[in-house]
Structure formats: structure tokens, C-alpha cells
mmCIF file of C-alpha atoms in Angstrom:
data_model
loop_
_atom_site.group_PDB
_atom_site.id
_atom_site.type_symbol
_atom_site.label_atom_id
_atom_site.label_comp_id
_atom_site.label_asym_id
_atom_site.label_seq_id
_atom_site.Cartn_x
_atom_site.Cartn_y
_atom_site.Cartn_z
ATOM 1 C CA MET A 1 124.746 47.464 182.070
ATOM 2 C CA GLU A 2 124.922 51.088 183.110
ATOM 3 C CA ASN A 3 128.732 50.860 183.249
ATOM 4 C CA ILE A 4 129.205 49.566 179.695
ATOM 5 C CA PHE A 5 130.403 52.268 177.288
ATOM 6 C CA PRO A 6 131.111 51.765 173.574
ATOM 7 C CA LEU A 7 134.725 52.288 172.595
ATOM 8 C CA PRO A 8 135.413 54.926 169.921
ATOM 9 C CA ARG A 9 135.994 53.500 166.482
ATOM 10 C CA PRO A 10 139.470 54.064 165.036
ATOM 11 C CA THR A 11 139.677 56.615 162.250
ATOM 12 C CA PRO A 12 140.189 54.720 158.988
ATOM 13 C CA PRO A 13 143.407 55.669 157.157
ATOM 14 C CA SER A 14 143.043 57.740 154.010
ATOM 15 C CA LEU A 15 142.841 55.537 150.976
ATOM 16 C CA LYS A 16 145.669 55.649 148.486
ATOM 17 C CA PRO A 17 145.272 54.535 144.903
ATOM 18 C CA ASN A 18 146.267 50.939 144.185
ATOM 19 C CA LYS A 19 148.679 52.389 141.640
ATOM 20 C CA PRO A 20 149.617 56.071 141.435
ATOM 21 C CA VAL A 21 148.426 57.904 138.342
ATOM 22 C CA ILE A 22 151.076 58.403 135.681
ATOM 23 C CA GLN A 23 151.498 62.159 135.326
ATOM 24 C CA ALA A 24 152.523 64.154 132.275
ATOM 25 C CA GLY A 25 155.685 66.223 132.565
ATOM 26 C CA HIS A 26 157.504 63.703 134.776
ATOM 27 C CA ARG A 27 160.361 61.422 133.805
ATOM 28 C CA TYR A 28 159.871 57.676 134.302
ATOM 29 C CA ARG A 29 162.195 54.734 133.997
ATOM 30 C CA ILE A 30 161.116 52.116 131.479
ATOM 31 C CA ASP A 31 161.360 48.647 132.979
ATOM 32 C CA THR A 32 163.172 46.531 130.393
ATOM 33 C CA GLN A 33 162.311 43.383 132.351
ATOM 34 C CA ASN A 34 158.848 43.726 130.831
ATOM 35 C CA PRO A 35 158.273 43.491 127.073
ATOM 36 C CA ALA A 36 158.957 46.960 125.682
ATOM 37 C CA ASP A 37 157.330 48.631 122.684
ATOM 38 C CA SER A 38 159.379 47.503 119.672
ATOM 39 C CA LEU A 39 158.910 50.877 117.941
ATOM 40 C CA LEU A 40 160.089 52.920 120.904
ATOM 41 C CA GLY A 41 162.778 55.396 119.870
ATOM 42 C CA ASP A 42 161.015 56.853 116.831
ATOM 43 C CA LEU A 43 159.937 60.430 117.604
ATOM 44 C CA GLU A 44 156.609 60.333 115.761
ATOM 45 C CA HIS A 45 155.718 56.982 117.320
ATOM 46 C CA ASP A 46 156.805 58.152 120.782
ATOM 47 C CA LEU A 47 154.653 61.299 120.555
ATOM 48 C CA GLN A 48 151.636 59.349 119.348
ATOM 49 C CA ASN A 49 152.011 57.222 122.467
ATOM 50 C CA GLY A 50 152.522 60.102 124.877
ATOM 51 C CA LEU A 51 156.297 59.944 125.377
ATOM 52 C CA LEU A 52 159.332 62.128 124.690
ATOM 53 C CA GLY A 53 163.042 61.669 125.184
ATOM 54 C CA ALA A 54 163.575 65.387 125.810
ATOM 55 C CA TYR A 55 161.898 68.752 125.223
ATOM 56 C CA GLN A 56 164.356 71.650 125.220
ATOM 57 C CA LEU A 57 163.128 75.234 124.941
ATOM 58 C CA SER A 58 164.907 78.496 124.142
ATOM 59 C CA THR A 59 163.755 81.761 122.593
ATOM 60 C CA ASP A 60 165.357 80.742 119.286
ATOM 61 C CA LYS A 61 164.024 77.205 118.978
ATOM 62 C CA ALA A 62 162.229 74.292 120.609
ATOM 63 C CA ILE A 63 163.596 70.772 120.144
ATOM 64 C CA ALA A 64 161.778 67.511 120.829
ATOM 65 C CA THR A 65 163.739 64.252 120.704
ATOM 66 C CA ALA A 66 162.790 60.600 120.745
ATOM 67 C CA VAL A 67 163.333 58.251 123.657
ATOM 68 C CA ASP A 68 166.946 57.092 123.759
ATOM 69 C CA ILE A 69 166.639 53.308 123.781
ATOM 70 C CA LYS A 70 170.426 52.892 123.975
ATOM 71 C CA GLN A 71 170.776 54.438 127.408
ATOM 72 C CA SER A 72 170.665 52.284 130.530
ATOM 73 C CA PRO A 73 168.287 52.482 132.203
ATOM 74 C CA ILE A 74 165.914 53.693 129.501
ATOM 75 C CA GLN A 75 164.070 56.810 130.673
ATOM 76 C CA ALA A 76 161.342 58.899 129.088
ATOM 77 C CA PHE A 77 159.245 61.949 129.820
ATOM 78 C CA VAL A 78 155.481 61.510 129.667
ATOM 79 C CA TRP A 79 154.134 64.117 127.265
ATOM 80 C CA ASN A 80 150.467 63.104 127.414
ATOM 81 C CA SER A 81 149.396 60.396 129.842
ATOM 82 C CA GLU A 82 146.095 59.874 128.022
ATOM 83 C CA LEU A 83 147.963 58.651 124.932
ATOM 84 C CA LEU A 84 149.954 55.942 126.720
ATOM 85 C CA ASN A 85 149.165 52.523 125.324
ATOM 86 C CA PRO A 86 148.537 49.683 127.821
ATOM 87 C CA LEU A 87 151.874 48.008 127.072
ATOM 88 C CA LEU A 88 153.882 51.118 127.824
ATOM 89 C CA LYS A 89 151.911 51.746 131.012
ATOM 90 C CA THR A 90 153.010 48.380 132.381
ATOM 91 C CA CYS A 91 156.637 49.188 131.534
ATOM 92 C CA LEU A 92 156.802 52.517 133.368
ATOM 93 C CA SER A 93 158.417 52.189 136.778
ATOM 94 C CA ILE A 94 156.828 54.487 139.381
ATOM 95 C CA ALA A 95 159.336 55.638 141.986
ATOM 96 C CA ALA A 96 158.545 56.943 145.459
ATOM 97 C CA ASP A 97 159.182 60.540 144.394
ATOM 98 C CA HIS A 98 156.489 60.429 141.713
ATOM 99 C CA PRO A 99 153.073 61.908 142.598
ATOM 100 C CA GLN A 100 151.111 59.450 144.738
ATOM 101 C CA GLN A 101 147.750 61.226 144.602
ATOM 102 C CA PRO A 102 144.988 60.213 142.181
ATOM 103 C CA GLY A 103 143.550 62.693 139.712
ATOM 104 C CA GLN A 104 145.154 65.347 137.564
ATOM 105 C CA ASN A 105 146.078 69.006 137.841
ATOM 106 C CA ARG A 106 143.515 71.017 135.923
ATOM 107 C CA LEU A 107 143.345 74.437 134.299
ATOM 108 C CA THR A 108 139.896 75.797 133.493
ATOM 109 C CA VAL A 109 139.526 78.798 131.205
ATOM 110 C CA LEU A 110 136.539 80.603 132.711
ATOM 111 C CA GLY A 111 136.344 83.332 130.079
ATOM 112 C CA THR A 112 138.189 85.038 127.226
ATOM 113 C CA SER A 113 137.889 88.446 125.583
ATOM 114 C CA LEU A 114 139.715 90.974 123.418
ATOM 115 C CA ALA A 115 140.070 94.618 124.484
ATOM 116 C CA GLY A 116 140.587 96.951 121.526
ATOM 117 C CA PRO A 117 142.006 97.361 118.991
ATOM 118 C CA GLU A 118 142.810 100.999 119.612
ATOM 119 C CA VAL A 119 145.408 103.643 118.783
ATOM 120 C CA SER A 120 146.787 105.672 121.701
ATOM 121 C CA LEU A 121 149.643 108.116 122.157
ATOM 122 C CA VAL A 122 152.656 106.864 124.102
ATOM 123 C CA ASN A 123 155.317 109.545 124.552
ATOM 124 C CA ASN A 124 153.668 111.466 121.689
ATOM 125 C CA THR A 125 154.012 108.420 119.399
ATOM 126 C CA PRO A 126 150.894 106.615 118.100
ATOM 127 C CA VAL A 127 150.765 102.953 119.156
ATOM 128 C CA LEU A 128 148.303 100.365 117.887
ATOM 129 C CA SER A 129 147.326 97.807 120.524
ATOM 130 C CA ILE A 130 144.974 94.944 121.299
ATOM 131 C CA THR A 131 144.752 93.084 124.607
ATOM 132 C CA PRO A 132 143.614 89.450 124.932
ATOM 133 C CA ARG A 133 142.295 88.558 128.383
ATOM 134 C CA PHE A 134 142.016 85.114 129.966
ATOM 135 C CA GLU A 135 140.201 84.323 133.216
ATOM 136 C CA LEU A 136 141.741 81.154 134.649
ATOM 137 C CA GLU A 137 141.126 78.662 137.450
ATOM 138 C CA TRP A 138 144.203 76.622 138.347
ATOM 139 C CA ALA A 139 143.828 73.509 140.524
ATOM 140 C CA THR A 140 146.822 71.412 141.604
ATOM 141 C CA ALA A 141 145.029 68.323 142.890
ATOM 142 C CA ALA A 142 147.776 65.826 142.066
ATOM 143 C CA TYR A 143 151.081 67.606 142.726
ATOM 144 C CA GLY A 144 152.654 71.022 143.163
ATOM 145 C CA SER A 145 153.322 72.717 139.842
ATOM 146 C CA GLN A 146 154.020 76.069 138.199
ATOM 147 C CA LEU A 147 151.737 77.483 135.522
ATOM 148 C CA GLY A 148 153.183 79.262 132.493
ATOM 149 C CA VAL A 149 152.192 80.532 129.062
ATOM 150 C CA LEU A 150 153.879 80.682 125.667
ATOM 151 C CA GLN A 151 152.572 82.017 122.376
ATOM 152 C CA LEU A 152 153.307 81.154 118.767
ATOM 153 C CA VAL A 153 152.469 83.676 116.057
ATOM 154 C CA GLU A 154 152.088 83.832 112.300
ATOM 155 C CA SER A 155 152.454 87.507 111.421
ATOM 156 C CA THR A 156 152.739 90.073 108.652
ATOM 157 C CA ARG A 157 152.990 93.762 109.582
ATOM 158 C CA THR A 158 153.386 96.272 106.742
ATOM 159 C CA ALA A 159 153.886 100.052 106.593
ATOM 160 C CA HIS A 160 152.379 101.750 103.538
ATOM 161 C CA LEU A 161 154.340 104.887 102.662
ATOM 162 C CA ALA A 162 153.073 108.137 101.163
ATOM 163 C CA ASN A 163 155.285 107.570 98.102
ATOM 164 C CA GLY A 164 153.423 104.336 97.302
ATOM 165 C CA GLU A 165 156.034 101.900 98.638
ATOM 166 C CA ASN A 166 155.267 99.107 101.092
ATOM 167 C CA ILE A 167 157.792 98.310 103.805
ATOM 168 C CA VAL A 168 157.520 95.058 105.760
ATOM 169 C CA LEU A 169 157.908 95.626 109.497
ATOM 170 C CA LEU A 170 157.498 92.003 110.577
ATOM 171 C CA ASP A 171 157.220 88.833 108.520
ATOM 172 C CA THR A 172 157.341 85.420 110.171
ATOM 173 C CA GLU A 173 157.045 83.681 106.800
ATOM 174 C CA ALA A 174 160.578 84.870 106.028
ATOM 175 C CA ALA A 175 161.873 82.311 108.520
ATOM 176 C CA HIS A 176 160.305 79.483 106.446
ATOM 177 C CA ALA A 177 159.706 77.705 109.717
ATOM 178 C CA GLY A 178 155.976 77.952 110.356
ATOM 179 C CA PRO A 179 154.772 79.772 113.471
ATOM 180 C CA VAL A 180 157.477 81.475 115.544
ATOM 181 C CA LEU A 181 157.685 82.221 119.254
ATOM 182 C CA TYR A 182 156.102 85.551 120.141
ATOM 183 C CA LEU A 183 158.324 87.735 122.317
ATOM 184 C CA PRO A 184 156.862 90.997 123.618
ATOM 185 C CA GLY A 185 160.099 93.040 123.716
ATOM 186 C CA THR A 186 163.867 93.156 123.468
ATOM 187 C CA SER A 187 164.281 92.268 127.154
ATOM 188 C CA SER A 188 162.576 88.881 126.770
ATOM 189 C CA ASN A 189 164.914 85.962 127.329
ATOM 190 C CA LEU A 190 162.573 83.167 128.421
ATOM 191 C CA PRO A 191 160.292 81.224 126.072
ATOM 192 C CA ILE A 192 157.669 80.625 128.776
ATOM 193 C CA THR A 193 156.255 83.349 131.002
ATOM 194 C CA ALA A 194 155.526 82.055 134.499
ATOM 195 C CA LEU A 195 152.080 82.895 135.838
ATOM 196 C CA GLY A 196 152.852 83.244 139.502
ATOM 197 C CA THR A 197 155.076 81.063 141.669
ATOM 198 C CA MET A 198 154.989 77.334 142.307
ATOM 199 C CA GLN A 199 151.499 76.328 143.506
ATOM 200 C CA GLN A 200 151.526 73.622 146.157
ATOM 201 C CA GLN A 201 149.543 70.410 145.813
ATOM 202 C CA GLY A 202 145.885 70.632 146.822
ATOM 203 C CA LEU A 203 145.372 74.354 146.134
ATOM 204 C CA LEU A 204 142.958 76.247 143.881
ATOM 205 C CA ASP A 205 143.662 79.708 142.522
ATOM 206 C CA THR A 206 142.052 82.120 140.074
ATOM 207 C CA LEU A 207 144.113 84.317 137.777
ATOM 208 C CA LEU A 208 143.562 87.022 135.196
ATOM 209 C CA LEU A 209 146.047 87.068 132.328
ATOM 210 C CA GLU A 210 146.020 90.115 130.086
ATOM 211 C CA HIS A 211 148.843 91.353 127.898
ATOM 212 C CA ALA A 212 148.843 94.025 125.228
ATOM 213 C CA ILE A 213 150.076 93.237 121.713
ATOM 214 C CA THR A 214 151.430 96.502 120.302
ATOM 215 C CA GLN A 215 152.783 98.044 117.105
ATOM 216 C CA THR A 216 154.411 101.466 117.127
ATOM 217 C CA ILE A 217 153.425 103.592 114.119
ATOM 218 C CA PRO A 218 156.582 105.346 112.885
ATOM 219 C CA PRO A 219 156.141 108.820 111.384
ATOM 220 C CA GLN A 220 158.698 108.078 108.667
ATOM 221 C CA ILE A 221 160.649 105.209 107.160
ATOM 222 C CA ALA A 222 163.667 105.880 104.950
ATOM 223 C CA GLY A 223 162.709 109.534 104.725
ATOM 224 C CA SER A 224 159.160 108.946 103.479
ATOM 225 C CA SER A 225 156.031 109.564 105.570
ATOM 226 C CA VAL A 226 154.005 106.553 106.722
ATOM 227 C CA ALA A 227 150.456 106.748 105.353
ATOM 228 C CA SER A 228 149.028 103.617 107.017
ATOM 229 C CA VAL A 229 149.982 100.396 108.778
ATOM 230 C CA SER A 230 148.363 96.985 108.375
ATOM 231 C CA VAL A 231 148.629 93.988 110.699
ATOM 232 C CA LEU A 232 147.590 90.394 109.941
ATOM 233 C CA GLU A 233 148.281 87.931 112.752
ATOM 234 C CA LYS A 234 147.205 84.581 114.176
ATOM 235 C CA TYR A 235 148.261 83.626 117.700
ATOM 236 C CA THR A 236 148.265 80.209 119.341
ATOM 237 C CA VAL A 237 148.386 80.406 123.137
ATOM 238 C CA TYR A 238 149.686 77.423 125.120
ATOM 239 C CA PHE A 239 149.136 77.151 128.861
ATOM 240 C CA MET A 240 151.843 74.883 130.273
ATOM 241 C CA GLN A 241 152.772 73.420 133.638
ATOM 242 C CA ASN A 242 156.022 72.193 135.155
ATOM 243 C CA ALA A 243 156.499 70.352 138.444
ATOM 244 C CA GLY A 244 160.067 71.693 138.801
ATOM 245 C CA PRO A 245 161.370 74.169 136.200
ATOM 246 C CA GLU A 246 164.748 74.264 137.973
ATOM 247 C CA GLN A 247 165.155 70.480 137.470
ATOM 248 C CA PRO A 248 165.067 69.946 133.666
ATOM 249 C CA LYS A 249 166.406 66.397 133.956
ATOM 250 C CA ARG A 250 163.326 65.348 135.947
ATOM 251 C CA TYR A 251 160.517 67.556 134.615
ATOM 252 C CA ILE A 252 159.498 69.244 131.361
ATOM 253 C CA TRP A 253 156.860 71.810 130.432
ATOM 254 C CA VAL A 254 153.678 70.141 129.178
ATOM 255 C CA PRO A 255 150.291 71.546 128.058
ATOM 256 C CA VAL A 256 147.600 71.718 130.708
ATOM 257 C CA HIS A 257 144.832 72.932 128.365
ATOM 258 C CA LEU A 258 143.905 72.823 124.699
ATOM 259 C CA PRO A 259 145.707 75.523 122.682
ATOM 260 C CA ILE A 260 143.733 78.766 122.345
ATOM 261 C CA VAL A 261 143.750 80.523 118.975
ATOM 262 C CA TRP A 262 142.959 84.181 118.296
ATOM 263 C CA GLY A 263 143.906 86.755 115.676
ATOM 264 C CA TRP A 264 143.358 90.170 114.122
ATOM 265 C CA SER A 265 143.462 91.755 110.677
ATOM 266 C CA ILE A 266 143.576 95.533 110.891
ATOM 267 C CA ARG A 267 144.570 98.696 109.069
ATOM 268 C CA VAL A 268 145.190 102.085 110.689
ATOM 269 C CA GLN A 269 145.731 105.439 109.018
ATOM 270 C CA GLN A 270 145.394 109.143 109.690
ATOM 271 C CA ARG A 271 142.033 110.870 109.558
ATOM 272 C CA TYR A 272 141.524 114.244 107.896
ATOM 273 C CA ASP A 273 142.477 115.917 111.196
ATOM 274 C CA GLY A 274 145.767 114.014 111.438
ATOM 275 C CA VAL A 275 144.668 111.631 114.200
ATOM 276 C CA TRP A 276 145.532 107.958 113.695
ATOM 277 C CA ASP A 277 142.484 105.689 113.820
ATOM 278 C CA VAL A 278 141.299 102.184 112.950
ATOM 279 C CA PHE A 279 139.865 102.094 109.431
ATOM 280 C CA ARG A 280 139.444 98.347 108.942
ATOM 281 C CA LYS A 281 139.358 95.447 111.358
ATOM 282 C CA LYS A 282 138.500 91.763 111.570
ATOM 283 C CA LEU A 283 138.906 89.839 114.812
ATOM 284 C CA ILE A 284 139.179 86.129 115.559
ATOM 285 C CA MET A 285 137.950 85.776 119.131
ATOM 286 C CA PRO A 286 139.954 83.480 121.440
ATOM 287 C CA SER A 287 138.722 79.885 121.373
ATOM 288 C CA ALA A 288 140.122 76.449 122.175
ATOM 289 C CA SER A 289 141.375 74.548 119.149
ATOM 290 C CA THR A 290 141.870 70.853 118.519
ATOM 291 C CA GLU A 291 143.566 71.629 115.194
ATOM 292 C CA ALA A 292 146.553 73.513 116.627
ATOM 293 C CA PRO A 293 149.611 71.294 117.273
ATOM 294 C CA GLN A 294 149.684 69.963 120.814
ATOM 295 C CA LEU A 295 153.485 70.125 120.824
ATOM 296 C CA PRO A 296 154.707 73.744 120.478
ATOM 297 C CA ILE A 297 157.739 73.757 118.177
ATOM 298 C CA TRP A 298 159.449 76.843 116.721
ATOM 299 C CA ARG A 299 162.698 77.693 114.939
ATOM 300 C CA SER A 300 162.700 81.469 115.323
ATOM 301 C CA ASN A 301 161.019 84.257 117.267
ATOM 302 C CA SER A 302 159.134 87.441 116.426
ATOM 303 C CA LEU A 303 162.039 89.725 117.356
ATOM 304 C CA LEU A 304 164.309 87.988 114.839
ATOM 305 C CA CYS A 305 161.638 88.361 112.135
ATOM 306 C CA GLY A 306 161.598 92.169 112.218
ATOM 307 C CA THR A 307 162.836 93.463 108.859
ATOM 308 C CA THR A 308 163.213 97.218 109.187
ATOM 309 C CA GLN A 309 163.514 100.131 111.572
ATOM 310 C CA ALA A 310 162.083 103.611 111.249
ATOM 311 C CA LEU A 311 164.662 106.227 110.211
#
């Protein structure tokens, strides 16, 4: 009995899900051998059931299209996996290159704040600014993905002149297109700002996003002195993810968090000593919204909505 030793037990293989989780942002083939949704191909119906034919983004516009039921094989992007009805789930064919891990990638907003508003001198020119800040935790449990952010804005910025005239500096309502894409400067050429590089599957990272929204206060417009400037804006911030931004035929940008809404209503003017200062303000602190559209669509951008330049 002294010479009997128990053999080591084999290490059990890691368990894989019986069926991989269907992930938003990926393109799937729709198996026409199974009964397909008879209403498939109508954009509103497709969105309500978590699907899109395509989602194309540029700084000028964003276009969403319905699933093309005439193509063979029929393929669709999953916009929101939680909206997929049971019939469609059975029709989606999961290929070997789709994520095989259970669970979902997850973005957690740990905290939000607004710094400002304030007026500071930049190259001897007064500039009004406010800075939203977002503390983020980004976990890629299911598959490697890149995190990005885009912002839509509804804005009116007006210069009030000493001669009593009002000059509109920025007016998104002029586009008659609802909220427009916010672009921070003339060098912007991408609708989505990447927050870091591609994060590999299984990693957890924390990030701090802060970006100043600014308005230069011109000394004169059309030969008349500027007495004050008012800003009224509402921003909707979308945090998005993409499993392969360089492969638009396989992956699209999809939301990874509820939209966050914030805004400011402010007026600045000169004090008796000639220093520009904030004379009126009202802030909408950043908060998640279930009322903002889940699908960011725009037909113009903030740079195109500018209506005048200081002379």
C-alpha cells in the first residue's frame, strides 16, 4: 500500500459557450434556409430589431441604410444585440471569425464634471471656454475593440454689438437638420475621435477625457465694437466602439454607453475696467439620457454652420 500513489487529475478544458454571443458592431450572414423576418429590409423595422444594412459616417453627414434583402447572401450589421428578436437570432449565422467569448465589452462612466466657464487671454485675445470631463473604465471582455467619441450639438452663438445690432456667429438651426456634428477646429476631418489605440480582448483600462469647448470673442465685427457674446448650446456625447475601423465592410461603430447630455447658457461682456467676464450662466451637468437618439445621425457640422467672421 505504501507504493500506491494517486495520479494527478487532468486539468479540465476551459468551457466555451454553447453558442457564441451575438455582438453589436459585427456583420453577420442571415441564413435564408431558416424562416426570415418578413419585414426585414425596412430601415425603421430593422433598427427596432437591432439590425442595419450599413452605417456610413463623414464629417458632413451620417447615413444609415436598411438591410439589403436582394443581395445574396443577405448580410446585416448588428446595431444593438439586445433588440434582436428570437426569430432573427436563429437566422444569424455565426462564423469562426466572430467573437467566441461570452459576455460583452463594457464602458463604465465613473464620473463627470464641468470645468468653467471662464474667460482667459490667448495671444491677447479673450476666449470663452468650458471643459467637460469624463472618467472612464473600458473593459474588452468579449473581443478587441477601439473606443471613440463623437458629439452632436444644437447651438446658437450671438455677438451683441455696441451699435445695437446682433450678429449670429454660429447657428445650427440654419441647417434645418436637427443636431449637427460638433467639430473642434478647421483641421478636423474625422467624425469620431479615437480614445487610444485598439484595446486587446481581456483588458481593462481607465481613461480621462477632457476637451475644451471655446468661443473667441472678437473685438470688432463689421467695424463695430463687440459689447457682449452669448452662447446657448446642448451637446449629446456618444461613446462608440469598433472592432476594426480599418475594415468597414466587416465592422461599424456602435454605441457602448447611453448618450450623455450636457449644455450651457452663458453671456459674457466687459466689466467697467475693460476685462471680459461671465455675467450670466446656466449649466446642464453631464448625465446619461434615455431620451437622446441611440443612432447618431447628422446632415451638417458645426464648422459649416458658422455665419460670420470678425473683420
